[in-house]
Amino acid sequence: MKVIKTIKTLALCGALSLGAVAAQACEITLRSSDTHADGYPTVEAVKSMGKMLAEKTNNKFCIEVFHSAQLGQEKDTIEQTQFGVIDFNRVSLGPFNNIIEETQIPSLPYIFRSVEHMHKAMDGDVGAQILKAFEKHDLVGLAFYDGGSRSFYNSIKPIKSMADLKGMKFRVMQSDLFVDMVSAVGGNATPMPYGEVYSSIQTGVIDGAENNWPSYDTSGHFEVAKYYTLDQHLIVPEVLVMSKKSWDKLSSDEQAAVKASAKASVPIMRKLWVAQEKKSEAKVIAAGSQIIKDIDKTPFIAAMKPVYKKYVKSDVLKDLVSRIQAIK
Ligand code: GTR
């Protein structure tokens, strides 16, 4: 984590003119991981956070975002973040489900009625409690980002009802909850890292996967799975975490600067997200994806009851569910 004054690093330290860069180079470059490619809203949001952090710490710290899974697939990078090898990580809540039980709640199918509902919950005390839960696991939860809503796509046929899912093979994130979610609607789930999905669909190992518009587009999955059914079973937020080991090396003022910069990157991310969703939707449609829109979600919602029964057991989790459901 020592002084790495590469051009790339300097470029991330702020919108400085080239002449000013050398003078304002940051002392310590913190490393952040992201599975998505450069330009994706999460990647750009963490870059903007890095700029704010550099400003707030008089260029002591900046952040280099290792995008495109350069540091590994999400499950592995989570471990590296716990060990302090990676300083920051921007991940979906899904891969945390098997480790931190509180993260299962916003990962429950149809728990949120809309993105606005998710924002209200995650911006309030529900979100604060879930961020806090990371601490016991050598991580510091900093902020939630948007992940839109996730729906099924496949290479075989247009899925118009739950019955059409029967026996089909879908990739899910590495979370037991998502395996049960797919079984609940009649499909077969295969948990696997994001980076393996494209070739697995292409070679027929799986029939499809599930994700939001921007991921369906930027992963190229739309090229191999053209039927996209908007059942919107998940509105699972993404999370930005810091390694507790890296966090503990900071002074309390520096910790406050990290927290404030992370929070300030949230509205930036949300704005980029809305634009990216529209762009991705238009792109995949132009490329020939067939979008199945008029889905009756009622049977899907009803089918998820056993998933709630299996995962929402402790009082802490029951309480989180009722607080989320009580939000108007
Ligand atoms: C994306 C999410 C990634 C990753 C991916 C996946 O929507 O942004 O962090 O979790 O889904 O399905 O693995």
Coordinates of C-alpha atoms and ligand atoms in Angstrom, one line a residue:
M1 CA 0.0 0.0 0.0
K2 CA 2.9 2.3 -0.4
V3 CA 3.5 5.2 -2.8
I4 CA 2.8 4.0 -6.3
K5 CA 3.0 7.1 -8.4
T6 CA 2.0 5.7 -11.8
I7 CA 0.3 7.9 -14.4
K8 CA -2.9 5.8 -13.9
T9 CA -2.9 6.5 -10.2
L10 CA -2.3 10.2 -10.7
A11 CA -5.2 10.4 -13.2
L12 CA -7.5 9.0 -10.5
C13 CA -6.4 11.6 -7.9
G14 CA -8.6 14.3 -9.2
A15 CA -9.5 16.2 -12.3
L16 CA -6.2 18.0 -12.3
S17 CA -4.4 19.4 -15.3
L18 CA -1.3 17.5 -16.2
G19 CA 0.9 20.2 -14.8
A20 CA -0.8 20.1 -11.4
V21 CA -0.8 16.3 -11.2
A22 CA 2.8 15.9 -10.0
A23 CA 2.3 18.5 -7.3
Q24 CA -0.9 16.9 -6.0
A25 CA 0.0 13.2 -6.3
C26 CA -1.3 11.2 -3.5
E27 CA 0.9 9.4 -1.0
I28 CA -0.9 6.2 -0.6
T29 CA -2.9 4.4 -3.2
L30 CA -5.7 2.2 -1.9
R31 CA -6.8 -0.7 -4.1
S32 CA -10.4 -1.3 -4.9
S33 CA -11.9 -4.3 -6.7
D34 CA -14.8 -4.5 -9.1
T35 CA -16.0 -7.3 -11.4
H36 CA -17.3 -4.8 -14.0
A37 CA -15.5 -3.1 -16.8
D38 CA -14.2 0.4 -16.8
G39 CA -17.0 2.9 -17.3
Y40 CA -19.6 0.8 -15.5
P41 CA -21.5 2.9 -12.9
T42 CA -20.0 1.1 -9.9
V43 CA -16.5 1.5 -11.2
E44 CA -17.0 5.2 -12.0
A45 CA -18.7 5.8 -8.6
V46 CA -15.7 4.4 -6.7
K47 CA -13.4 6.5 -8.9
S48 CA -15.4 9.6 -7.9
M49 CA -15.1 8.5 -4.2
G50 CA -11.3 8.3 -4.7
K51 CA -11.2 11.9 -5.9
M52 CA -13.2 13.1 -3.0
L53 CA -11.0 11.1 -0.6
A54 CA -7.9 12.7 -2.1
E55 CA -9.4 16.1 -1.7
K56 CA -10.5 15.5 1.9
T57 CA -7.1 14.1 2.9
N58 CA -5.0 16.6 1.1
N59 CA -3.9 14.0 -1.3
K60 CA -2.7 11.5 1.3
F61 CA -5.0 8.8 -0.1
C62 CA -6.4 8.0 -3.4
I63 CA -8.1 4.9 -4.8
E64 CA -7.2 2.8 -7.8
V65 CA -10.1 0.8 -9.1
F66 CA -9.1 -2.6 -10.5
H67 CA -12.0 -3.2 -12.7
S68 CA -12.9 -6.2 -14.9
A69 CA -12.3 -8.7 -12.2
Q70 CA -8.5 -8.1 -12.4
L71 CA -8.1 -9.0 -8.8
G72 CA -10.4 -12.1 -9.1
Q73 CA -14.0 -13.2 -9.0
E74 CA -16.2 -11.7 -6.3
K75 CA -16.1 -14.6 -3.8
D76 CA -12.3 -14.7 -3.8
T77 CA -11.9 -10.9 -3.7
I78 CA -14.2 -10.8 -0.6
E79 CA -11.7 -13.1 1.2
Q80 CA -8.8 -11.0 0.0
T81 CA -10.5 -7.9 1.4
Q82 CA -11.0 -9.7 4.7
F83 CA -7.3 -10.4 4.8
G84 CA -6.4 -6.8 3.9
V85 CA -4.8 -7.7 0.6
I86 CA -7.5 -5.5 -1.1
D87 CA -8.5 -2.3 0.6
F88 CA -12.0 -1.7 -0.9
N89 CA -14.5 -4.0 -2.7
R90 CA -17.6 -3.2 -4.6
V91 CA -19.7 -6.3 -4.7
S92 CA -23.4 -7.4 -4.9
L93 CA -24.9 -8.4 -1.6
G94 CA -25.5 -11.9 -3.0
P95 CA -22.0 -13.3 -2.5
F96 CA -22.1 -12.2 1.2
N97 CA -25.3 -14.2 1.8
N98 CA -23.6 -17.3 3.1
I99 CA -21.2 -15.3 5.3
I100 CA -23.3 -12.5 6.8
E101 CA -26.9 -13.5 7.5
E102 CA -28.3 -9.9 7.6
T103 CA -27.3 -9.5 3.9
Q104 CA -29.9 -12.2 3.0
I105 CA -32.8 -9.9 3.8
P106 CA -32.3 -7.4 0.9
S107 CA -31.5 -10.4 -1.2
L108 CA -34.9 -12.0 -0.7
P109 CA -37.0 -12.2 -3.8
Y110 CA -39.7 -9.6 -4.1
I111 CA -38.9 -8.1 -0.6
F112 CA -38.9 -4.6 -2.2
R113 CA -41.9 -3.3 -4.1
S114 CA -39.8 -0.9 -6.2
V115 CA -36.3 0.7 -6.4
E116 CA -37.7 3.6 -4.3
H117 CA -38.8 1.2 -1.6
M118 CA -35.3 -0.3 -1.6
H119 CA -33.7 3.2 -1.4
K120 CA -35.9 4.1 1.6
A121 CA -34.9 0.9 3.5
M122 CA -31.2 1.0 2.6
D123 CA -30.8 4.7 3.2
G124 CA -32.5 4.4 6.6
D125 CA -31.9 2.3 9.8
V126 CA -32.4 -1.0 8.0
G127 CA -29.4 -0.2 5.8
A128 CA -27.4 1.1 8.7
Q129 CA -27.9 -2.2 10.7
I130 CA -26.9 -4.3 7.7
L131 CA -23.7 -2.2 7.1
K132 CA -22.8 -2.7 10.7
A133 CA -23.1 -6.4 10.4
F134 CA -20.0 -6.5 8.2
E135 CA -17.8 -5.5 11.2
K136 CA -17.8 -9.0 12.7
H137 CA -16.4 -10.3 9.5
D138 CA -13.3 -8.1 9.2
L139 CA -15.1 -5.7 6.9
V140 CA -16.4 -2.2 7.2
G141 CA -19.7 -1.6 5.3
L142 CA -19.5 1.9 3.7
A143 CA -22.4 2.4 1.3
F144 CA -25.0 0.8 -0.8
Y145 CA -25.2 1.2 -4.6
D146 CA -28.0 0.4 -7.0
G147 CA -28.3 -2.9 -8.8
G148 CA -31.6 -2.3 -10.5
S149 CA -33.8 -5.3 -10.7
R150 CA -32.8 -8.8 -11.8
S151 CA -34.7 -11.0 -14.2
F152 CA -34.2 -14.3 -16.0
Y153 CA -32.7 -14.5 -19.5
N154 CA -32.0 -17.7 -21.5
S155 CA -30.9 -19.0 -24.8
I156 CA -33.8 -21.5 -25.4
K157 CA -37.2 -19.8 -25.5
P158 CA -39.3 -16.9 -24.4
I159 CA -40.4 -17.5 -20.8
K160 CA -43.9 -16.1 -20.3
S161 CA -45.0 -17.8 -17.1
M162 CA -43.6 -19.7 -14.2
A163 CA -44.5 -23.0 -15.9
D164 CA -42.0 -22.2 -18.7
L165 CA -39.1 -22.2 -16.2
K166 CA -39.7 -25.8 -15.3
G167 CA -36.5 -27.8 -15.5
M168 CA -34.4 -25.1 -17.0
K169 CA -30.8 -24.5 -15.8
F170 CA -29.9 -21.0 -14.5
R171 CA -26.7 -19.7 -13.2
V172 CA -27.0 -17.8 -9.9
M173 CA -24.5 -16.0 -7.7
Q174 CA -22.7 -18.1 -5.1
S175 CA -25.5 -17.9 -2.5
D176 CA -27.6 -20.8 -1.2
L177 CA -30.6 -18.4 -1.0
F178 CA -30.5 -17.9 -4.8
V179 CA -30.3 -21.6 -5.4
D180 CA -33.5 -22.1 -3.4
M181 CA -35.0 -19.1 -5.1
V182 CA -34.6 -20.7 -8.5
S183 CA -35.9 -24.1 -7.2
A184 CA -38.9 -22.4 -5.8
V185 CA -40.0 -21.3 -9.3
G186 CA -39.3 -24.7 -10.8
G187 CA -35.8 -24.2 -12.3
N188 CA -32.5 -25.7 -11.5
A189 CA -29.8 -23.4 -10.2
T190 CA -26.0 -23.6 -10.8
P191 CA -24.0 -21.2 -8.6
M192 CA -20.9 -20.0 -10.4
P193 CA -18.7 -16.9 -10.7
Y194 CA -19.9 -14.1 -13.0
G195 CA -16.9 -14.5 -15.3
E196 CA -17.9 -18.1 -16.3
V197 CA -21.4 -17.4 -17.3
Y198 CA -20.9 -16.3 -20.9
S199 CA -19.1 -19.5 -22.0
S200 CA -21.4 -21.7 -19.9
I201 CA -24.4 -20.4 -21.8
Q202 CA -22.6 -20.6 -25.1
T203 CA -21.6 -24.2 -24.5
G204 CA -25.0 -25.2 -23.1
V205 CA -23.8 -26.0 -19.6
I206 CA -26.6 -23.7 -18.5
D207 CA -29.7 -22.4 -20.3
G208 CA -29.4 -18.9 -18.9
A209 CA -28.8 -16.6 -15.9
E210 CA -30.5 -13.7 -14.2
N211 CA -29.3 -10.1 -13.9
N212 CA -30.2 -6.4 -14.5
W213 CA -30.1 -4.5 -17.8
P214 CA -26.5 -3.1 -17.5
S215 CA -25.0 -6.5 -16.6
Y216 CA -27.0 -8.4 -19.2
D217 CA -25.5 -5.9 -21.7
T218 CA -21.9 -5.3 -20.6
S219 CA -21.2 -9.0 -19.9
G220 CA -22.2 -9.7 -23.4
H221 CA -24.7 -12.3 -22.1
F222 CA -27.4 -10.9 -24.4
E223 CA -25.3 -12.2 -27.3
V224 CA -25.8 -15.8 -26.2
A225 CA -29.2 -15.6 -24.3
K226 CA -31.6 -13.4 -26.3
Y227 CA -34.8 -14.1 -24.3
Y228 CA -35.1 -11.7 -21.4
T229 CA -38.2 -12.0 -19.2
L230 CA -38.9 -9.1 -16.9
D231 CA -40.1 -11.0 -13.8
Q232 CA -37.9 -8.7 -11.6
H233 CA -37.5 -11.2 -8.8
L234 CA -34.7 -9.4 -7.1
I235 CA -33.9 -5.8 -6.3
V236 CA -30.7 -6.6 -4.6
P237 CA -28.4 -3.6 -3.7
E238 CA -24.7 -3.6 -4.2
V239 CA -22.3 -2.7 -1.4
L240 CA -19.0 -1.0 -1.0
V241 CA -16.9 -2.4 1.8
M242 CA -13.5 -1.7 3.2
S243 CA -11.1 -4.1 4.7
K244 CA -11.1 -3.8 8.5
K245 CA -7.3 -4.3 8.4
S246 CA -6.9 -1.2 6.1
W247 CA -9.5 0.7 8.1
D248 CA -7.6 0.2 11.3
K249 CA -4.5 1.8 9.9
L250 CA -6.4 5.1 9.4
S251 CA -6.7 7.9 12.0
S252 CA -10.3 8.7 13.0
D253 CA -10.3 11.8 10.8
E254 CA -9.2 9.7 7.9
Q255 CA -11.9 7.1 8.7
A256 CA -14.5 9.9 8.7
A257 CA -13.2 11.1 5.3
V258 CA -13.6 7.5 3.9
K259 CA -17.1 7.3 5.2
A260 CA -18.1 10.7 3.9
S261 CA -16.6 10.1 0.5
A262 CA -18.3 6.8 0.2
K263 CA -21.7 8.3 1.1
A264 CA -21.2 11.2 -1.3
S265 CA -20.5 8.8 -4.2
V266 CA -24.0 7.2 -3.8
P267 CA -26.0 10.0 -5.6
I268 CA -23.4 10.0 -8.3
M269 CA -23.8 6.3 -8.7
R270 CA -27.5 6.5 -8.8
K271 CA -27.5 9.1 -11.6
L272 CA -25.0 7.1 -13.7
W273 CA -27.1 3.9 -13.0
V274 CA -30.3 5.4 -14.4
A275 CA -28.6 6.5 -17.6
Q276 CA -26.8 3.2 -18.0
E277 CA -30.0 1.2 -17.6
K278 CA -31.6 3.1 -20.4
K279 CA -28.5 2.8 -22.6
S280 CA -28.2 -1.0 -22.0
E281 CA -31.9 -1.6 -22.6
A282 CA -31.8 0.2 -26.0
K283 CA -28.6 -1.5 -27.0
V284 CA -29.8 -5.1 -26.3
I285 CA -33.1 -4.5 -28.0
A286 CA -31.3 -3.1 -31.1
A287 CA -29.1 -6.2 -31.1
G288 CA -32.2 -8.4 -31.3
S289 CA -32.9 -9.4 -27.7
Q290 CA -36.6 -10.4 -27.2
I291 CA -38.0 -8.8 -24.1
I292 CA -41.0 -10.5 -22.4
K293 CA -42.7 -7.8 -20.4
D294 CA -46.2 -8.6 -19.5
I295 CA -45.5 -11.1 -16.7
D296 CA -48.0 -11.9 -14.0
K297 CA -45.7 -11.7 -11.0
T298 CA -48.4 -13.0 -8.6
P299 CA -47.5 -16.7 -8.9
F300 CA -43.8 -15.9 -8.7
I301 CA -44.3 -14.0 -5.5
A302 CA -46.4 -16.7 -4.0
A303 CA -43.9 -19.4 -4.9
M304 CA -41.2 -17.6 -2.9
K305 CA -42.9 -18.3 0.4
P306 CA -40.8 -21.4 1.2
V307 CA -37.6 -19.3 0.7
Y308 CA -38.7 -16.8 3.3
K309 CA -39.6 -19.6 5.6
K310 CA -36.2 -21.2 5.3
Y311 CA -34.1 -18.1 5.6
V312 CA -36.0 -15.7 7.8
K313 CA -35.6 -17.6 11.0
S314 CA -33.9 -15.6 13.7
D315 CA -35.7 -12.7 15.5
V316 CA -33.1 -10.3 14.1
L317 CA -34.0 -11.3 10.5
K318 CA -37.7 -11.4 11.2
D319 CA -37.5 -7.9 12.6
L320 CA -35.6 -6.6 9.5
V321 CA -38.3 -8.1 7.2
S322 CA -41.2 -6.5 9.1
R323 CA -39.4 -3.1 9.2
I324 CA -38.9 -3.3 5.4
Q325 CA -42.4 -4.3 4.8
A326 CA -43.7 -1.5 7.0
I327 CA -42.1 1.2 4.9
K328 CA -44.7 2.9 2.8
Ligands
GTR1 C1 -24.1 -7.8 -11.2 C2 -23.4 -7.2 -10.0 C3 -22.1 -7.8 -9.8 C4 -22.2 -9.3 -9.8 C5 -23.0 -9.9 -10.9 C6 -23.3 -11.4 -10.8 O1 -25.4 -7.2 -11.3 O2 -23.2 -5.8 -10.2 O3 -21.5 -7.3 -8.6 O4 -22.7 -9.7 -8.5 O5 -24.2 -9.2 -11.0 O6 -24.4 -11.8 -11.1 O7 -22.4 -12.1 -10.3

